[in-house]
Each structure stands twice: as C-alpha cells, then as structure tokens.
PDB file of C-alpha atoms in Angstrom:
ATOM      1  CA  UNK A   1     -17.567   5.059  -8.788  1.00 67.00           C
ATOM      2  CA  UNK A   2     -18.432   2.574 -10.895  1.00 78.00           C
ATOM      3  CA  UNK A   3     -15.375   3.279 -13.301  1.00 94.00           C
ATOM      4  CA  UNK A   4     -16.519   2.108 -16.942  1.00 97.00           C
ATOM      5  CA  UNK A   5     -19.575   0.323 -17.202  1.00 97.00           C
ATOM      6  CA  UNK A   6     -21.089  -1.585 -20.497  1.00 97.00           C
ATOM      7  CA  UNK A   7     -24.117  -2.422 -21.487  1.00 96.00           C
ATOM      8  CA  UNK A   8     -25.155  -5.290 -22.740  1.00 97.00           C
ATOM      9  CA  UNK A   9     -22.989  -8.050 -20.969  1.00 96.00           C
ATOM     10  CA  UNK A  10     -24.035 -10.813 -23.432  1.00 96.00           C
ATOM     11  CA  UNK A  11     -25.905 -10.531 -26.759  1.00 96.00           C
ATOM     12  CA  UNK A  12     -26.706 -12.951 -29.465  1.00 97.00           C
ATOM     13  CA  UNK A  13     -27.593 -11.463 -33.328  1.00 97.00           C
ATOM     14  CA  UNK A  14     -28.265 -12.961 -36.429  1.00 97.00           C
ATOM     15  CA  UNK A  15     -26.234 -12.179 -40.069  1.00 98.00           C
ATOM     16  CA  UNK A  16     -27.634  -8.684 -41.028  1.00 97.00           C
ATOM     17  CA  UNK A  17     -29.237  -7.498 -37.849  1.00 97.00           C
ATOM     18  CA  UNK A  18     -28.208  -4.177 -36.092  1.00 97.00           C
ATOM     19  CA  UNK A  19     -27.409  -3.166 -32.351  1.00 96.00           C
ATOM     20  CA  UNK A  20     -25.746  -0.876 -30.493  1.00 97.00           C
ATOM     21  CA  UNK A  21     -22.986  -1.659 -27.752  1.00 98.00           C
ATOM     22  CA  UNK A  22     -23.038   1.349 -25.043  1.00 97.00           C
ATOM     23  CA  UNK A  23     -20.464   2.469 -22.624  1.00 98.00           C
ATOM     24  CA  UNK A  24     -19.941   5.070 -19.685  1.00 97.00           C
ATOM     25  CA  UNK A  25     -17.744   6.675 -17.911  1.00 97.00           C
ATOM     26  CA  UNK A  26     -17.636   8.503 -14.655  1.00 96.00           C
ATOM     27  CA  UNK A  27     -13.867   9.314 -14.070  1.00 95.00           C
ATOM     28  CA  UNK A  28     -13.957  12.734 -16.388  1.00 94.00           C
ATOM     29  CA  UNK A  29     -11.900  11.038 -18.659  1.00 94.00           C
ATOM     30  CA  UNK A  30     -11.096  12.771 -22.052  1.00 93.00           C
ATOM     31  CA  UNK A  31     -10.224   9.794 -24.144  1.00 94.00           C
ATOM     32  CA  UNK A  32     -12.554   6.817 -24.959  1.00 96.00           C
ATOM     33  CA  UNK A  33     -11.789   3.415 -27.140  1.00 97.00           C
ATOM     34  CA  UNK A  34     -13.441   0.267 -28.780  1.00 98.00           C
ATOM     35  CA  UNK A  35     -11.291  -2.605 -28.823  1.00 97.00           C
ATOM     36  CA  UNK A  36     -12.624  -6.360 -29.749  1.00 97.00           C
ATOM     37  CA  UNK A  37     -10.281  -9.193 -28.456  1.00 96.00           C
ATOM     38  CA  UNK A  38     -10.735 -12.776 -30.355  1.00 92.00           C
ATOM     39  CA  UNK A  39      -8.612 -15.740 -29.163  1.00 80.00           C
ATOM     40  CA  UNK A  40      -5.579 -15.646 -29.740  1.00 69.00           C
ATOM     41  CA  UNK A  41      -5.226 -12.200 -31.399  1.00 73.00           C
ATOM     42  CA  UNK A  42      -4.944  -9.660 -27.923  1.00 86.00           C
ATOM     43  CA  UNK A  43      -6.663  -6.068 -27.876  1.00 93.00           C
ATOM     44  CA  UNK A  44      -7.251  -4.971 -31.494  1.00 94.00           C
ATOM     45  CA  UNK A  45      -8.089  -1.294 -31.487  1.00 95.00           C
ATOM     46  CA  UNK A  46     -11.943  -0.548 -33.613  1.00 96.00           C
ATOM     47  CA  UNK A  47     -12.285   3.677 -32.705  1.00 97.00           C
ATOM     48  CA  UNK A  48     -11.090   5.758 -30.475  1.00 95.00           C
ATOM     49  CA  UNK A  49     -12.108   9.489 -29.277  1.00 95.00           C
ATOM     50  CA  UNK A  50      -9.648  11.914 -27.889  1.00 92.00           C
ATOM     51  CA  UNK A  51     -12.100  14.334 -26.623  1.00 91.00           C
ATOM     52  CA  UNK A  52     -16.129  15.054 -26.867  1.00 90.00           C
ATOM     53  CA  UNK A  53     -16.737  15.709 -30.520  1.00 88.00           C
ATOM     54  CA  UNK A  54     -14.054  13.869 -31.955  1.00 93.00           C
ATOM     55  CA  UNK A  55     -13.788  10.231 -33.613  1.00 96.00           C
ATOM     56  CA  UNK A  56     -10.911   8.355 -35.051  1.00 95.00           C
ATOM     57  CA  UNK A  57     -10.382   4.841 -36.931  1.00 95.00           C
ATOM     58  CA  UNK A  58      -7.975   2.456 -35.359  1.00 93.00           C
ATOM     59  CA  UNK A  59      -6.971  -1.021 -36.902  1.00 91.00           C
ATOM     60  CA  UNK A  60     -10.552  -2.584 -37.729  1.00 95.00           C
ATOM     61  CA  UNK A  61     -13.268  -0.240 -38.184  1.00 97.00           C
ATOM     62  CA  UNK A  62     -15.014  -1.752 -41.262  1.00 96.00           C
ATOM     63  CA  UNK A  63     -18.362  -2.863 -40.253  1.00 96.00           C
ATOM     64  CA  UNK A  64     -18.511  -0.298 -37.185  1.00 97.00           C
ATOM     65  CA  UNK A  65     -19.679   3.050 -36.424  1.00 97.00           C
ATOM     66  CA  UNK A  66     -19.298   5.088 -33.203  1.00 97.00           C
ATOM     67  CA  UNK A  67     -20.761   8.037 -31.719  1.00 96.00           C
ATOM     68  CA  UNK A  68     -19.331  10.210 -28.624  1.00 96.00           C
ATOM     69  CA  UNK A  69     -22.686  11.170 -27.276  1.00 87.00           C
ATOM     70  CA  UNK A  70     -20.959  13.499 -24.456  1.00 95.00           C
ATOM     71  CA  UNK A  71     -17.704  13.050 -22.126  1.00 95.00           C
ATOM     72  CA  UNK A  72     -19.018  10.460 -20.198  1.00 96.00           C
ATOM     73  CA  UNK A  73     -20.569   8.349 -23.137  1.00 97.00           C
ATOM     74  CA  UNK A  74     -19.093   6.417 -26.181  1.00 98.00           C
ATOM     75  CA  UNK A  75     -21.276   4.039 -28.105  1.00 97.00           C
ATOM     76  CA  UNK A  76     -20.544   1.400 -30.750  1.00 98.00           C
ATOM     77  CA  UNK A  77     -22.681   0.507 -33.580  1.00 98.00           C
ATOM     78  CA  UNK A  78     -22.885  -2.564 -35.682  1.00 97.00           C
ATOM     79  CA  UNK A  79     -25.111  -1.709 -38.802  1.00 93.00           C
ATOM     80  CA  UNK A  80     -25.717  -5.134 -40.399  1.00 96.00           C
ATOM     81  CA  UNK A  81     -23.844  -7.805 -38.317  1.00 96.00           C
ATOM     82  CA  UNK A  82     -21.533 -10.700 -39.851  1.00 97.00           C
ATOM     83  CA  UNK A  83     -20.150 -13.997 -38.249  1.00 96.00           C
ATOM     84  CA  UNK A  84     -16.637 -12.174 -38.364  1.00 96.00           C
ATOM     85  CA  UNK A  85     -18.022  -9.755 -35.669  1.00 97.00           C
ATOM     86  CA  UNK A  86     -18.370 -12.505 -32.973  1.00 97.00           C
ATOM     87  CA  UNK A  87     -15.794 -11.397 -30.507  1.00 97.00           C
ATOM     88  CA  UNK A  88     -15.540  -9.912 -26.797  1.00 97.00           C
ATOM     89  CA  UNK A  89     -15.862  -5.715 -26.998  1.00 98.00           C
ATOM     90  CA  UNK A  90     -14.645  -4.128 -24.705  1.00 98.00           C
ATOM     91  CA  UNK A  91     -14.463  -0.315 -23.833  1.00 98.00           C
ATOM     92  CA  UNK A  92     -11.987   1.576 -22.195  1.00 97.00           C
ATOM     93  CA  UNK A  93     -11.376   5.194 -20.813  1.00 96.00           C
ATOM     94  CA  UNK A  94      -8.068   7.297 -19.830  1.00 93.00           C
ATOM     95  CA  UNK A  95      -7.200  10.603 -18.530  1.00 89.00           C
ATOM     96  CA  UNK A  96      -3.996  12.823 -19.090  1.00 82.00           C
ATOM     97  CA  UNK A  97      -1.841   9.765 -19.743  1.00 81.00           C
ATOM     98  CA  UNK A  98      -2.118   6.562 -21.378  1.00 87.00           C
ATOM     99  CA  UNK A  99      -3.275   4.555 -18.559  1.00 92.00           C
ATOM    100  CA  UNK A 100      -6.497   2.916 -19.450  1.00 95.00           C
ATOM    101  CA  UNK A 101      -9.649   1.484 -17.757  1.00 96.00           C
ATOM    102  CA  UNK A 102     -11.657  -1.032 -19.306  1.00 97.00           C
ATOM    103  CA  UNK A 103     -15.170  -2.233 -18.596  1.00 97.00           C
ATOM    104  CA  UNK A 104     -16.233  -6.047 -18.174  1.00 96.00           C
ATOM    105  CA  UNK A 105     -16.860  -6.513 -22.471  1.00 97.00           C
ATOM    106  CA  UNK A 106     -19.564  -7.630 -24.200  1.00 97.00           C
ATOM    107  CA  UNK A 107     -19.571 -10.964 -25.680  1.00 96.00           C
ATOM    108  CA  UNK A 108     -21.351 -10.891 -28.967  1.00 97.00           C
ATOM    109  CA  UNK A 109     -21.986 -13.896 -31.070  1.00 97.00           C
ATOM    110  CA  UNK A 110     -23.383 -13.443 -34.669  1.00 97.00           C
ATOM    111  CA  UNK A 111     -25.163 -16.581 -36.248  1.00 96.00           C
TER     112      UNK A 111
ATOM    113  CA  UNK B   1       2.653  -4.749 -38.486  1.00 49.00           C
ATOM    114  CA  UNK B   2       2.964  -5.850 -34.803  1.00 52.00           C
ATOM    115  CA  UNK B   3       4.716  -2.619 -33.357  1.00 83.00           C
ATOM    116  CA  UNK B   4       4.705  -4.864 -29.838  1.00 92.00           C
ATOM    117  CA  UNK B   5       5.889  -8.450 -29.753  1.00 94.00           C
ATOM    118  CA  UNK B   6       5.713 -10.073 -26.569  1.00 96.00           C
ATOM    119  CA  UNK B   7       6.917 -13.781 -25.604  1.00 96.00           C
ATOM    120  CA  UNK B   8       6.388 -16.413 -24.902  1.00 96.00           C
ATOM    121  CA  UNK B   9       3.103 -16.486 -25.742  1.00 94.00           C
ATOM    122  CA  UNK B  10       1.950 -18.822 -23.703  1.00 96.00           C
ATOM    123  CA  UNK B  11       3.448 -20.312 -20.100  1.00 97.00           C
ATOM    124  CA  UNK B  12       2.701 -22.937 -17.827  1.00 97.00           C
ATOM    125  CA  UNK B  13       5.073 -23.443 -14.392  1.00 97.00           C
ATOM    126  CA  UNK B  14       4.574 -24.613 -11.068  1.00 97.00           C
ATOM    127  CA  UNK B  15       3.820 -22.774  -8.040  1.00 98.00           C
ATOM    128  CA  UNK B  16       6.946 -21.101  -6.455  1.00 97.00           C
ATOM    129  CA  UNK B  17       8.808 -20.567  -9.888  1.00 98.00           C
ATOM    130  CA  UNK B  18       9.950 -17.519 -10.837  1.00 98.00           C
ATOM    131  CA  UNK B  19       9.393 -16.452 -14.660  1.00 98.00           C
ATOM    132  CA  UNK B  20       9.828 -13.430 -16.852  1.00 98.00           C
ATOM    133  CA  UNK B  21       8.155 -12.398 -19.956  1.00 98.00           C
ATOM    134  CA  UNK B  22       9.019  -9.736 -22.307  1.00 97.00           C
ATOM    135  CA  UNK B  23       7.576  -7.237 -24.712  1.00 97.00           C
ATOM    136  CA  UNK B  24      10.098  -5.640 -27.641  1.00 96.00           C
ATOM    137  CA  UNK B  25       9.823  -2.829 -30.067  1.00 94.00           C
ATOM    138  CA  UNK B  26      11.794  -1.643 -32.966  1.00 91.00           C
ATOM    139  CA  UNK B  27       9.863   1.799 -31.699  1.00 90.00           C
ATOM    140  CA  UNK B  28      10.406   4.317 -29.060  1.00 92.00           C
ATOM    141  CA  UNK B  29       7.316   4.799 -26.433  1.00 92.00           C
ATOM    142  CA  UNK B  30       7.095   7.906 -24.541  1.00 91.00           C
ATOM    143  CA  UNK B  31       5.474   5.257 -21.771  1.00 92.00           C
ATOM    144  CA  UNK B  32       4.577   1.721 -21.542  1.00 95.00           C
ATOM    145  CA  UNK B  33       1.725   0.256 -19.741  1.00 96.00           C
ATOM    146  CA  UNK B  34       1.356  -3.799 -18.429  1.00 97.00           C
ATOM    147  CA  UNK B  35      -1.867  -5.208 -17.894  1.00 97.00           C
ATOM    148  CA  UNK B  36      -3.464  -8.286 -16.214  1.00 97.00           C
ATOM    149  CA  UNK B  37      -6.794  -9.701 -17.498  1.00 95.00           C
ATOM    150  CA  UNK B  38      -8.535 -12.434 -15.688  1.00 93.00           C
ATOM    151  CA  UNK B  39     -10.803 -15.118 -17.860  1.00 89.00           C
ATOM    152  CA  UNK B  40     -14.493 -13.329 -18.381  1.00 89.00           C
ATOM    153  CA  UNK B  41     -13.342 -10.210 -17.108  1.00 93.00           C
ATOM    154  CA  UNK B  42     -11.370  -6.605 -18.952  1.00 95.00           C
ATOM    155  CA  UNK B  43      -7.976  -5.801 -18.611  1.00 96.00           C
ATOM    156  CA  UNK B  44      -6.678  -4.456 -15.153  1.00 97.00           C
ATOM    157  CA  UNK B  45      -3.651  -1.775 -15.422  1.00 96.00           C
ATOM    158  CA  UNK B  46      -0.710  -3.093 -13.110  1.00 97.00           C
ATOM    159  CA  UNK B  47       1.964  -0.273 -13.749  1.00 96.00           C
ATOM    160  CA  UNK B  48       3.290   2.924 -15.856  1.00 95.00           C
ATOM    161  CA  UNK B  49       6.897   2.870 -16.852  1.00 95.00           C
ATOM    162  CA  UNK B  50       8.141   6.435 -18.652  1.00 93.00           C
ATOM    163  CA  UNK B  51      11.913   6.839 -18.101  1.00 93.00           C
ATOM    164  CA  UNK B  52      14.483   4.463 -19.889  1.00 94.00           C
ATOM    165  CA  UNK B  53      15.918   2.094 -17.173  1.00 95.00           C
ATOM    166  CA  UNK B  54      13.154   2.664 -14.946  1.00 96.00           C
ATOM    167  CA  UNK B  55      12.219  -0.045 -12.168  1.00 97.00           C
ATOM    168  CA  UNK B  56       8.991  -0.792 -10.513  1.00 97.00           C
ATOM    169  CA  UNK B  57       7.829  -3.307  -7.922  1.00 97.00           C
ATOM    170  CA  UNK B  58       4.825  -4.574  -7.206  1.00 95.00           C
ATOM    171  CA  UNK B  59       5.185  -6.932  -4.551  1.00 96.00           C
ATOM    172  CA  UNK B  60       6.521 -10.262  -6.025  1.00 97.00           C
ATOM    173  CA  UNK B  61       6.362  -8.710  -9.584  1.00 97.00           C
ATOM    174  CA  UNK B  62       9.241  -6.027 -10.884  1.00 98.00           C
ATOM    175  CA  UNK B  63       9.038  -4.066 -14.234  1.00 98.00           C
ATOM    176  CA  UNK B  64      11.715  -2.801 -15.733  1.00 97.00           C
ATOM    177  CA  UNK B  65      11.632   0.002 -19.079  1.00 96.00           C
ATOM    178  CA  UNK B  66      14.420  -0.713 -21.619  1.00 95.00           C
ATOM    179  CA  UNK B  67      17.160   1.967 -21.493  1.00 95.00           C
ATOM    180  CA  UNK B  68      16.233   2.861 -25.464  1.00 94.00           C
ATOM    181  CA  UNK B  69      12.529   2.933 -24.499  1.00 94.00           C
ATOM    182  CA  UNK B  70      11.870   0.263 -27.161  1.00 94.00           C
ATOM    183  CA  UNK B  71      11.086  -2.861 -24.425  1.00 95.00           C
ATOM    184  CA  UNK B  72      10.077  -3.905 -21.235  1.00 97.00           C
ATOM    185  CA  UNK B  73       9.952  -7.037 -19.317  1.00 97.00           C
ATOM    186  CA  UNK B  74       7.882  -8.132 -16.195  1.00 98.00           C
ATOM    187  CA  UNK B  75       9.806 -10.649 -13.590  1.00 98.00           C
ATOM    188  CA  UNK B  76       7.462 -12.441 -11.186  1.00 98.00           C
ATOM    189  CA  UNK B  77       9.111 -14.181  -8.314  1.00 98.00           C
ATOM    190  CA  UNK B  78       7.678 -17.112  -6.447  1.00 98.00           C
ATOM    191  CA  UNK B  79       4.341 -17.217  -8.823  1.00 97.00           C
ATOM    192  CA  UNK B  80       1.155 -18.178  -6.945  1.00 97.00           C
ATOM    193  CA  UNK B  81      -1.794 -19.388  -8.689  1.00 96.00           C
ATOM    194  CA  UNK B  82      -3.545 -16.271  -8.316  1.00 95.00           C
ATOM    195  CA  UNK B  83      -0.859 -14.591 -10.954  1.00 96.00           C
ATOM    196  CA  UNK B  84      -2.588 -16.763 -13.509  1.00 96.00           C
ATOM    197  CA  UNK B  85      -4.056 -14.679 -16.258  1.00 95.00           C
ATOM    198  CA  UNK B  86      -3.380 -13.037 -19.621  1.00 95.00           C
ATOM    199  CA  UNK B  87      -0.693 -10.356 -19.720  1.00 97.00           C
ATOM    200  CA  UNK B  88      -0.481  -7.371 -21.919  1.00 96.00           C
ATOM    201  CA  UNK B  89       2.059  -4.825 -22.414  1.00 96.00           C
ATOM    202  CA  UNK B  90       0.800  -1.518 -24.427  1.00 95.00           C
ATOM    203  CA  UNK B  91       2.992   1.474 -25.769  1.00 93.00           C
ATOM    204  CA  UNK B  92       2.036   4.885 -26.293  1.00 88.00           C
ATOM    205  CA  UNK B  93       4.103   7.339 -28.472  1.00 82.00           C
ATOM    206  CA  UNK B  94       3.796  11.085 -27.877  1.00 73.00           C
ATOM    207  CA  UNK B  95       0.562  12.774 -29.109  1.00 71.00           C
ATOM    208  CA  UNK B  96      -0.422   9.511 -31.333  1.00 73.00           C
ATOM    209  CA  UNK B  97      -3.932   9.455 -29.215  1.00 77.00           C
ATOM    210  CA  UNK B  98      -3.838   6.129 -28.758  1.00 85.00           C
ATOM    211  CA  UNK B  99      -1.582   2.875 -27.279  1.00 89.00           C
ATOM    212  CA  UNK B 100      -0.410  -0.444 -28.926  1.00 90.00           C
ATOM    213  CA  UNK B 101      -1.424  -3.405 -27.461  1.00 93.00           C
ATOM    214  CA  UNK B 102       1.114  -6.539 -27.753  1.00 93.00           C
ATOM    215  CA  UNK B 103      -0.761  -9.821 -28.501  1.00 92.00           C
ATOM    216  CA  UNK B 104       0.026 -11.188 -24.719  1.00 94.00           C
ATOM    217  CA  UNK B 105       1.303 -13.677 -22.681  1.00 96.00           C
ATOM    218  CA  UNK B 106      -0.681 -16.285 -21.192  1.00 95.00           C
ATOM    219  CA  UNK B 107       0.116 -17.337 -18.089  1.00 97.00           C
ATOM    220  CA  UNK B 108      -0.894 -20.483 -16.024  1.00 96.00           C
ATOM    221  CA  UNK B 109       0.276 -21.305 -12.533  1.00 97.00           C
ATOM    222  CA  UNK B 110       0.169 -24.777 -11.624  1.00 97.00           C
ATOM    223  CA  UNK B 111      -0.445 -25.319  -7.398  1.00 95.00           C
TER     224      UNK B 111
END
C-alpha cells in the first residue's frame, strides 16, 4: 500500500499562473483533506470532502478550488497563483474515525 | 479563533531529560489525536484518545486525555534525539466532519 500520494513534490509558479495539485489514497477512506502549512502557523484546512461527491470549505478556502474525482482522488486547484499562496500543501485521508493519514507534501513557491 | 492551544510553542532539552507538552481547549472533543512531524515530511499519527481520563503509553511516550475531554498532555521520558520534531494535537467533535489542529510544539533534543 502506498498510503497517500501527492504530485508534484515541488513546484515554482509565477504570479497569475494556474496549477492543480493531485492527491490519491489507496486505503478506501471516505474523507479527504487539503491543508497548507506555513512557518509557525501549524496546519490550516483549505477544503475537505467527507465522501465522494461532496466538498466543504475549511478555514482558508479563498483562491482555491477542489474536485473529488472519485473515492481515491482529491485535487486542489489554484486558478491564479499569488505570492501569499507560497506554502507547503498536505493532503490527508481518514476512515471511520478522525485519524488522518498524510501525504509527503507539495512545496509550492509563487514568485 | 484558535480552538486548540498548544504549549510550549518551542522546547529545547538535553538527551535524557523528561518533558511534557500540553494541548488545551474550551471545547469538548469526542476524540483527540497526537501527531509527530519531522522536517520535510507529513505528520504521522501517534495515538488517538477518546475516553475522559484515558491514558495511553507508546514506549517512552505517555498520552493523557482530560476528564472533561477538553485537554490532553504528552509526556516523554528520557528524551532522545530521535524524538526531535513538531508535535501536533488535533481534536474532533462528533459529526463535525473534520478535525481542528493546534499550532504545535517544536521539540529539539540535543545529544
């Protein structure tokens, strides 16, 4: 089992460019999450999906969109990247309880 | 509003010392998780506590959930350099669909 995988691992964008971060899990989990982590800020929830076909906003959704493509995959899209979106992005999934399993992260720099 | 307060924010100790980190809230949680994150990686689940007053041990780590299920502590005995990392607590409320993370405690154990 690969657990939670994320692509790409690193990305550099120019202001205004768009990109999609991909996440997939092979644990048959219903819930999936996208977080961003900035220095000294801990994890902040961007969007989450409690089940296939549903998505909900978290604490910091502005500037992002998500798609729960199927039970395995949950993507995060930046339509017009801004320097304030420079961060490390983590995808996570959870099953029946709230125990979350995280991917290795995507390190995004917006110049 | 930060629902989970972790303290201390930073902790630097010598190998062999004991330490305790705290996770406090004014909210009641149905379960609480502790995670450890090493530099450049995603958080890894250490333990889940669900019952008020519950104590769980994981080798040299002891986790306790408060009687009222509003707070938790993590005690490490005889810390080792391999314990170095960011310790995060996360609380979940029934039917919330998501967890709330604290900002973490950064622990450095010097050899």
